[in-house]
Amino acid sequence: MRAAIYFTPPRDAPLTHLAAAWLGRDAFSDGPAPEPAPLVAEPARYGFHATMKPPFRLAEGRTLDELDEALADFCRRHRRAEIAQLELRRIGRFFALVPGAREPALHALADETVREFERFRAPLDVAELARRAPDRLTVRQRGHLDRWGYPYVFDEFRFHMTLTGPVADEDAAAVEARLQERFAPALGRPLAIDGLALFVESRPGEPFHVHALHSLSSDTATSPT
């Protein structure tokens, strides 16, 4: 089993419905889903989300219930953030929803999430480390991987909600047009980062699902980093 701490909008949010229709799967539902189209197979397995603390095996002696309780307490103590304007962008070879500009409060929340839940993470094993292709990382990214189990944290963090797998250059314009049309109701609008979800992968290769979603506070300051 692996756990992850992600941002995802609430079950009944319009953006959740848009994403579920596009991906062909709703991570809030445990029911069977049809085989996703190749374009969305990878993001569909992980569920619609933005990574805050990437997937990890639980450290020895830790339990899922304990992690869930800690996340609920963390959310009570940390203030929600907001993306002023949501945009669609191609990042490398895939498309994702991203903030239109840097959001300092969101980055501070992500940094604190990584630190706070490190005590629950089991060290990477040899296979997990190899999957991150450490020889392709920068020196800084490799340092993050060794210390935090993931290369894209802190100064390397980039909030994104993935919508596709790799898209060939010759297909990018057509895919982008489809996404612009599908997500038009959300693009150019604010997005409240008002909760954090505990996602669970019950067995290797199985879809991640939402185990619990906890609301962030609206009246206490985000802990300093």
PDB file of C-alpha atoms in Angstrom:
ATOM      1  CA  MET A   1       0.000   0.000   0.000  1.00  0.00           C
ATOM      2  CA  ARG A   2       1.069   3.570  -0.701  1.00  0.00           C
ATOM      3  CA  ALA A   3      -0.415   6.816   0.562  1.00  0.00           C
ATOM      4  CA  ALA A   4      -0.163  10.330  -0.849  1.00  0.00           C
ATOM      5  CA  ILE A   5      -1.307  13.776   0.209  1.00  0.00           C
ATOM      6  CA  TYR A   6      -2.857  15.639  -2.669  1.00  0.00           C
ATOM      7  CA  PHE A   7      -4.976  18.662  -3.300  1.00  0.00           C
ATOM      8  CA  THR A   8      -8.194  17.846  -5.081  1.00  0.00           C
ATOM      9  CA  PRO A   9     -11.432  19.847  -5.181  1.00  0.00           C
ATOM     10  CA  PRO A  10     -14.380  18.476  -3.196  1.00  0.00           C
ATOM     11  CA  ARG A  11     -16.441  15.605  -4.575  1.00  0.00           C
ATOM     12  CA  ASP A  12     -19.281  17.872  -5.776  1.00  0.00           C
ATOM     13  CA  ALA A  13     -17.136  20.725  -7.141  1.00  0.00           C
ATOM     14  CA  PRO A  14     -17.742  21.614 -10.812  1.00  0.00           C
ATOM     15  CA  LEU A  15     -14.024  21.139 -11.563  1.00  0.00           C
ATOM     16  CA  THR A  16     -14.149  17.624 -10.102  1.00  0.00           C
ATOM     17  CA  HIS A  17     -16.984  16.729 -12.463  1.00  0.00           C
ATOM     18  CA  LEU A  18     -15.187  18.245 -15.454  1.00  0.00           C
ATOM     19  CA  ALA A  19     -12.029  16.303 -14.657  1.00  0.00           C
ATOM     20  CA  ALA A  20     -13.864  13.029 -14.005  1.00  0.00           C
ATOM     21  CA  ALA A  21     -15.638  13.296 -17.356  1.00  0.00           C
ATOM     22  CA  TRP A  22     -12.334  13.973 -19.125  1.00  0.00           C
ATOM     23  CA  LEU A  23     -10.333  11.258 -17.335  1.00  0.00           C
ATOM     24  CA  GLY A  24     -13.155   8.731 -17.354  1.00  0.00           C
ATOM     25  CA  ARG A  25     -12.736   8.156 -13.633  1.00  0.00           C
ATOM     26  CA  ASP A  26     -13.656   9.796 -10.324  1.00  0.00           C
ATOM     27  CA  ALA A  27     -11.130   9.155  -7.514  1.00  0.00           C
ATOM     28  CA  PHE A  28     -13.915   9.667  -4.946  1.00  0.00           C
ATOM     29  CA  SER A  29     -15.637   6.530  -6.241  1.00  0.00           C
ATOM     30  CA  ASP A  30     -14.407   3.038  -5.348  1.00  0.00           C
ATOM     31  CA  GLY A  31     -16.572   1.478  -8.039  1.00  0.00           C
ATOM     32  CA  PRO A  32     -15.179  -0.101 -11.214  1.00  0.00           C
ATOM     33  CA  ALA A  33     -14.366   2.279 -14.059  1.00  0.00           C
ATOM     34  CA  PRO A  34     -14.016   1.549 -17.764  1.00  0.00           C
ATOM     35  CA  GLU A  35     -10.537   1.178 -19.211  1.00  0.00           C
ATOM     36  CA  PRO A  36      -9.298   4.747 -19.763  1.00  0.00           C
ATOM     37  CA  ALA A  37      -8.230   6.007 -23.167  1.00  0.00           C
ATOM     38  CA  PRO A  38      -4.457   5.878 -23.709  1.00  0.00           C
ATOM     39  CA  LEU A  39      -4.243   9.682 -23.663  1.00  0.00           C
ATOM     40  CA  VAL A  40      -5.434   9.810 -20.045  1.00  0.00           C
ATOM     41  CA  ALA A  41      -4.497   6.380 -18.687  1.00  0.00           C
ATOM     42  CA  GLU A  42      -1.722   7.591 -16.384  1.00  0.00           C
ATOM     43  CA  PRO A  43      -3.476  10.598 -14.806  1.00  0.00           C
ATOM     44  CA  ALA A  44      -6.686   8.581 -14.516  1.00  0.00           C
ATOM     45  CA  ARG A  45      -4.915   5.977 -12.370  1.00  0.00           C
ATOM     46  CA  TYR A  46      -3.642   8.616  -9.953  1.00  0.00           C
ATOM     47  CA  GLY A  47      -6.929  10.536  -9.900  1.00  0.00           C
ATOM     48  CA  PHE A  48      -7.418  14.255 -10.492  1.00  0.00           C
ATOM     49  CA  HIS A  49      -5.028  15.995  -8.117  1.00  0.00           C
ATOM     50  CA  ALA A  50      -2.039  18.216  -7.475  1.00  0.00           C
ATOM     51  CA  THR A  51       0.797  16.585  -5.543  1.00  0.00           C
ATOM     52  CA  MET A  52       1.641  18.023  -2.131  1.00  0.00           C
ATOM     53  CA  LYS A  53       3.358  14.977  -0.552  1.00  0.00           C
ATOM     54  CA  PRO A  54       4.056  12.382  -3.253  1.00  0.00           C
ATOM     55  CA  PRO A  55       3.157   8.693  -2.879  1.00  0.00           C
ATOM     56  CA  PHE A  56       5.051   6.826  -0.191  1.00  0.00           C
ATOM     57  CA  ARG A  57       4.981   3.561   1.712  1.00  0.00           C
ATOM     58  CA  LEU A  58       4.246   3.957   5.390  1.00  0.00           C
ATOM     59  CA  ALA A  59       7.216   3.844   7.735  1.00  0.00           C
ATOM     60  CA  GLU A  60       7.457   0.853  10.042  1.00  0.00           C
ATOM     61  CA  GLY A  61       5.063   1.217  12.953  1.00  0.00           C
ATOM     62  CA  ARG A  62       2.903   3.837  11.253  1.00  0.00           C
ATOM     63  CA  THR A  63      -0.739   3.219  10.317  1.00  0.00           C
ATOM     64  CA  LEU A  64      -3.122   4.742   7.810  1.00  0.00           C
ATOM     65  CA  ASP A  65      -5.451   5.836  10.608  1.00  0.00           C
ATOM     66  CA  GLU A  66      -2.581   7.639  12.327  1.00  0.00           C
ATOM     67  CA  LEU A  67      -1.671   9.402   9.087  1.00  0.00           C
ATOM     68  CA  ASP A  68      -5.287  10.419   8.527  1.00  0.00           C
ATOM     69  CA  GLU A  69      -5.546  11.850  12.039  1.00  0.00           C
ATOM     70  CA  ALA A  70      -2.320  13.790  11.537  1.00  0.00           C
ATOM     71  CA  LEU A  71      -3.593  15.212   8.241  1.00  0.00           C
ATOM     72  CA  ALA A  72      -6.847  16.309   9.863  1.00  0.00           C
ATOM     73  CA  ASP A  73      -4.886  18.088  12.599  1.00  0.00           C
ATOM     74  CA  PHE A  74      -2.537  19.665  10.042  1.00  0.00           C
ATOM     75  CA  CYS A  75      -5.486  21.052   8.070  1.00  0.00           C
ATOM     76  CA  ARG A  76      -7.033  22.541  11.208  1.00  0.00           C
ATOM     77  CA  ARG A  77      -3.766  24.410  11.841  1.00  0.00           C
ATOM     78  CA  HIS A  78      -3.051  25.652   8.312  1.00  0.00           C
ATOM     79  CA  ARG A  79      -4.871  28.223   6.284  1.00  0.00           C
ATOM     80  CA  ARG A  80      -6.344  27.627   2.867  1.00  0.00           C
ATOM     81  CA  ALA A  81      -4.741  29.288  -0.147  1.00  0.00           C
ATOM     82  CA  GLU A  82      -6.090  30.433  -3.495  1.00  0.00           C
ATOM     83  CA  ILE A  83      -4.976  30.375  -7.093  1.00  0.00           C
ATOM     84  CA  ALA A  84      -5.959  33.711  -8.602  1.00  0.00           C
ATOM     85  CA  GLN A  85      -6.256  32.384 -12.134  1.00  0.00           C
ATOM     86  CA  LEU A  86      -6.190  28.816 -13.407  1.00  0.00           C
ATOM     87  CA  GLU A  87      -4.525  28.156 -16.766  1.00  0.00           C
ATOM     88  CA  LEU A  88      -3.951  25.247 -19.116  1.00  0.00           C
ATOM     89  CA  ARG A  89      -0.317  24.652 -20.058  1.00  0.00           C
ATOM     90  CA  ARG A  90       1.835  22.001 -21.653  1.00  0.00           C
ATOM     91  CA  ILE A  91       4.600  20.948 -19.264  1.00  0.00           C
ATOM     92  CA  GLY A  92       7.178  18.955 -21.143  1.00  0.00           C
ATOM     93  CA  ARG A  93       5.050  16.487 -23.084  1.00  0.00           C
ATOM     94  CA  PHE A  94       1.857  16.531 -20.999  1.00  0.00           C
ATOM     95  CA  PHE A  95      -0.929  19.028 -20.337  1.00  0.00           C
ATOM     96  CA  ALA A  96      -1.983  20.241 -16.901  1.00  0.00           C
ATOM     97  CA  LEU A  97      -3.942  22.917 -15.085  1.00  0.00           C
ATOM     98  CA  VAL A  98      -1.568  25.346 -13.365  1.00  0.00           C
ATOM     99  CA  PRO A  99      -1.649  28.733 -11.614  1.00  0.00           C
ATOM    100  CA  GLY A 100      -1.290  31.739 -13.905  1.00  0.00           C
ATOM    101  CA  ALA A 101       1.379  33.161 -11.587  1.00  0.00           C
ATOM    102  CA  ARG A 102       3.405  32.086  -8.576  1.00  0.00           C
ATOM    103  CA  GLU A 103       1.261  31.832  -5.437  1.00  0.00           C
ATOM    104  CA  PRO A 104       3.506  32.226  -2.338  1.00  0.00           C
ATOM    105  CA  ALA A 105       0.899  30.967   0.131  1.00  0.00           C
ATOM    106  CA  LEU A 106       0.389  27.828  -1.929  1.00  0.00           C
ATOM    107  CA  HIS A 107       4.131  27.158  -2.104  1.00  0.00           C
ATOM    108  CA  ALA A 108       4.431  27.659   1.658  1.00  0.00           C
ATOM    109  CA  LEU A 109       1.624  25.158   2.229  1.00  0.00           C
ATOM    110  CA  ALA A 110       3.275  22.608  -0.065  1.00  0.00           C
ATOM    111  CA  ASP A 111       6.643  23.033   1.682  1.00  0.00           C
ATOM    112  CA  GLU A 112       5.102  22.536   5.099  1.00  0.00           C
ATOM    113  CA  THR A 113       3.199  19.458   3.914  1.00  0.00           C
ATOM    114  CA  VAL A 114       6.402  17.822   2.713  1.00  0.00           C
ATOM    115  CA  ARG A 115       8.133  18.467   6.042  1.00  0.00           C
ATOM    116  CA  GLU A 116       5.236  17.598   8.333  1.00  0.00           C
ATOM    117  CA  PHE A 117       4.540  14.138   6.920  1.00  0.00           C
ATOM    118  CA  GLU A 118       8.113  13.014   6.342  1.00  0.00           C
ATOM    119  CA  ARG A 119       7.915  11.060   9.613  1.00  0.00           C
ATOM    120  CA  PHE A 120       5.331   8.778   8.001  1.00  0.00           C
ATOM    121  CA  ARG A 121       7.403   7.930   4.924  1.00  0.00           C
ATOM    122  CA  ALA A 122       9.404   4.728   4.614  1.00  0.00           C
ATOM    123  CA  PRO A 123      12.801   5.163   2.930  1.00  0.00           C
ATOM    124  CA  LEU A 124      12.919   4.503  -0.797  1.00  0.00           C
ATOM    125  CA  ASP A 125      13.958   0.994  -1.699  1.00  0.00           C
ATOM    126  CA  VAL A 126      16.300   0.254  -4.588  1.00  0.00           C
ATOM    127  CA  ALA A 127      13.503  -0.195  -7.131  1.00  0.00           C
ATOM    128  CA  GLU A 128      11.740   3.015  -6.081  1.00  0.00           C
ATOM    129  CA  LEU A 129      14.962   4.966  -6.335  1.00  0.00           C
ATOM    130  CA  ALA A 130      15.705   3.562  -9.786  1.00  0.00           C
ATOM    131  CA  ARG A 131      12.259   4.543 -11.064  1.00  0.00           C
ATOM    132  CA  ARG A 132      13.133   8.170 -10.384  1.00  0.00           C
ATOM    133  CA  ALA A 133      16.052   7.917 -12.858  1.00  0.00           C
ATOM    134  CA  PRO A 134      18.439   9.733 -10.495  1.00  0.00           C
ATOM    135  CA  ASP A 135      21.143   9.968 -13.178  1.00  0.00           C
ATOM    136  CA  ARG A 136      18.878  12.332 -15.134  1.00  0.00           C
ATOM    137  CA  LEU A 137      18.290  14.709 -12.222  1.00  0.00           C
ATOM    138  CA  THR A 138      20.128  17.893 -11.391  1.00  0.00           C
ATOM    139  CA  VAL A 139      22.349  17.948  -8.329  1.00  0.00           C
ATOM    140  CA  ARG A 140      19.664  19.816  -6.377  1.00  0.00           C
ATOM    141  CA  GLN A 141      16.913  17.439  -7.488  1.00  0.00           C
ATOM    142  CA  ARG A 142      19.023  14.429  -6.526  1.00  0.00           C
ATOM    143  CA  GLY A 143      19.565  15.982  -3.107  1.00  0.00           C
ATOM    144  CA  HIS A 144      15.812  16.339  -2.650  1.00  0.00           C
ATOM    145  CA  LEU A 145      15.304  12.744  -3.772  1.00  0.00           C
ATOM    146  CA  ASP A 146      17.822  11.444  -1.257  1.00  0.00           C
ATOM    147  CA  ARG A 147      16.458  13.572   1.610  1.00  0.00           C
ATOM    148  CA  TRP A 148      12.724  13.700   0.913  1.00  0.00           C
ATOM    149  CA  GLY A 149      12.064  10.776  -1.435  1.00  0.00           C
ATOM    150  CA  TYR A 150      11.028  13.017  -4.336  1.00  0.00           C
ATOM    151  CA  PRO A 151      13.028  15.417  -6.527  1.00  0.00           C
ATOM    152  CA  TYR A 152      10.369  18.070  -7.142  1.00  0.00           C
ATOM    153  CA  VAL A 153       9.876  19.684  -3.747  1.00  0.00           C
ATOM    154  CA  PHE A 154      10.611  23.126  -2.267  1.00  0.00           C
ATOM    155  CA  ASP A 155      12.432  25.202  -4.900  1.00  0.00           C
ATOM    156  CA  GLU A 156      11.635  22.531  -7.528  1.00  0.00           C
ATOM    157  CA  PHE A 157       7.909  22.394  -6.688  1.00  0.00           C
ATOM    158  CA  ARG A 158       5.445  23.319  -9.398  1.00  0.00           C
ATOM    159  CA  PHE A 159       1.739  23.024  -8.665  1.00  0.00           C
ATOM    160  CA  HIS A 160      -0.020  21.214 -11.497  1.00  0.00           C
ATOM    161  CA  MET A 161      -3.078  19.051 -12.029  1.00  0.00           C
ATOM    162  CA  THR A 162      -2.214  16.587 -14.778  1.00  0.00           C
ATOM    163  CA  LEU A 163      -4.756  15.951 -17.535  1.00  0.00           C
ATOM    164  CA  THR A 164      -2.869  13.811 -20.067  1.00  0.00           C
ATOM    165  CA  GLY A 165      -0.004  11.439 -20.515  1.00  0.00           C
ATOM    166  CA  PRO A 166       2.727  12.272 -23.036  1.00  0.00           C
ATOM    167  CA  VAL A 167       1.409  13.997 -26.162  1.00  0.00           C
ATOM    168  CA  ALA A 168       3.356  13.914 -29.426  1.00  0.00           C
ATOM    169  CA  ASP A 169       4.282  17.308 -30.829  1.00  0.00           C
ATOM    170  CA  GLU A 170       2.188  16.762 -33.936  1.00  0.00           C
ATOM    171  CA  ASP A 171      -0.905  16.085 -31.799  1.00  0.00           C
ATOM    172  CA  ALA A 172      -0.391  18.855 -29.224  1.00  0.00           C
ATOM    173  CA  ALA A 173      -2.448  21.566 -30.914  1.00  0.00           C
ATOM    174  CA  ALA A 174      -5.482  19.334 -31.341  1.00  0.00           C
ATOM    175  CA  VAL A 175      -5.311  18.035 -27.770  1.00  0.00           C
ATOM    176  CA  GLU A 176      -4.893  21.543 -26.404  1.00  0.00           C
ATOM    177  CA  ALA A 177      -7.970  22.710 -28.323  1.00  0.00           C
ATOM    178  CA  ARG A 178     -10.027  19.866 -26.852  1.00  0.00           C
ATOM    179  CA  LEU A 179      -8.848  20.683 -23.351  1.00  0.00           C
ATOM    180  CA  GLN A 180      -9.485  24.399 -23.756  1.00  0.00           C
ATOM    181  CA  GLU A 181     -13.048  23.634 -24.773  1.00  0.00           C
ATOM    182  CA  ARG A 182     -13.650  21.012 -22.077  1.00  0.00           C
ATOM    183  CA  PHE A 183     -12.230  23.079 -19.199  1.00  0.00           C
ATOM    184  CA  ALA A 184     -13.387  26.511 -20.397  1.00  0.00           C
ATOM    185  CA  PRO A 185     -15.679  26.962 -17.349  1.00  0.00           C
ATOM    186  CA  ALA A 186     -12.649  26.781 -15.024  1.00  0.00           C
ATOM    187  CA  LEU A 187      -9.955  28.541 -17.040  1.00  0.00           C
ATOM    188  CA  GLY A 188      -9.142  32.133 -16.179  1.00  0.00           C
ATOM    189  CA  ARG A 189     -10.960  31.762 -12.860  1.00  0.00           C
ATOM    190  CA  PRO A 190      -9.757  31.439  -9.261  1.00  0.00           C
ATOM    191  CA  LEU A 191      -9.412  28.072  -7.579  1.00  0.00           C
ATOM    192  CA  ALA A 192      -9.637  27.703  -3.814  1.00  0.00           C
ATOM    193  CA  ILE A 193      -7.041  25.398  -2.276  1.00  0.00           C
ATOM    194  CA  ASP A 194      -9.384  24.682   0.593  1.00  0.00           C
ATOM    195  CA  GLY A 195      -8.549  21.140   1.611  1.00  0.00           C
ATOM    196  CA  LEU A 196      -6.035  18.321   1.441  1.00  0.00           C
ATOM    197  CA  ALA A 197      -6.886  14.723   0.639  1.00  0.00           C
ATOM    198  CA  LEU A 198      -5.360  11.445   1.698  1.00  0.00           C
ATOM    199  CA  PHE A 199      -5.170   9.237  -1.404  1.00  0.00           C
ATOM    200  CA  VAL A 200      -4.434   5.531  -1.167  1.00  0.00           C
ATOM    201  CA  GLU A 201      -3.098   2.953  -3.633  1.00  0.00           C
ATOM    202  CA  SER A 202      -4.184  -0.321  -2.058  1.00  0.00           C
ATOM    203  CA  ARG A 203      -1.875  -2.509  -4.155  1.00  0.00           C
ATOM    204  CA  PRO A 204       0.889  -1.715  -6.635  1.00  0.00           C
ATOM    205  CA  GLY A 205      -0.552  -0.603  -9.949  1.00  0.00           C
ATOM    206  CA  GLU A 206      -4.109  -0.182  -8.696  1.00  0.00           C
ATOM    207  CA  PRO A 207      -5.908   3.173  -9.049  1.00  0.00           C
ATOM    208  CA  PHE A 208      -5.491   5.704  -6.269  1.00  0.00           C
ATOM    209  CA  HIS A 209      -8.694   6.661  -4.484  1.00  0.00           C
ATOM    210  CA  VAL A 210      -9.661   9.336  -1.972  1.00  0.00           C
ATOM    211  CA  HIS A 211      -9.516   7.888   1.520  1.00  0.00           C
ATOM    212  CA  ALA A 212     -10.392  11.185   3.265  1.00  0.00           C
ATOM    213  CA  LEU A 213     -10.600  14.882   2.464  1.00  0.00           C
ATOM    214  CA  HIS A 214      -9.973  17.461   5.195  1.00  0.00           C
ATOM    215  CA  SER A 215     -10.789  21.160   5.004  1.00  0.00           C
ATOM    216  CA  LEU A 216      -8.030  23.694   5.574  1.00  0.00           C
ATOM    217  CA  SER A 217      -8.682  26.429   8.108  1.00  0.00           C
ATOM    218  CA  SER A 218     -10.031  29.789   7.038  1.00  0.00           C
ATOM    219  CA  ASP A 219      -8.876  31.700  10.118  1.00  0.00           C
ATOM    220  CA  THR A 220      -5.371  30.563  11.172  1.00  0.00           C
ATOM    221  CA  ALA A 221      -2.154  31.543   9.488  1.00  0.00           C
ATOM    222  CA  THR A 222      -0.094  29.087   7.507  1.00  0.00           C
ATOM    223  CA  SER A 223       2.921  27.963   9.522  1.00  0.00           C
ATOM    224  CA  PRO A 224       6.106  29.762   8.500  1.00  0.00           C
ATOM    225  CA  THR A 225       8.689  27.841   6.467  1.00  0.00           C
TER     226      THR A 225
END
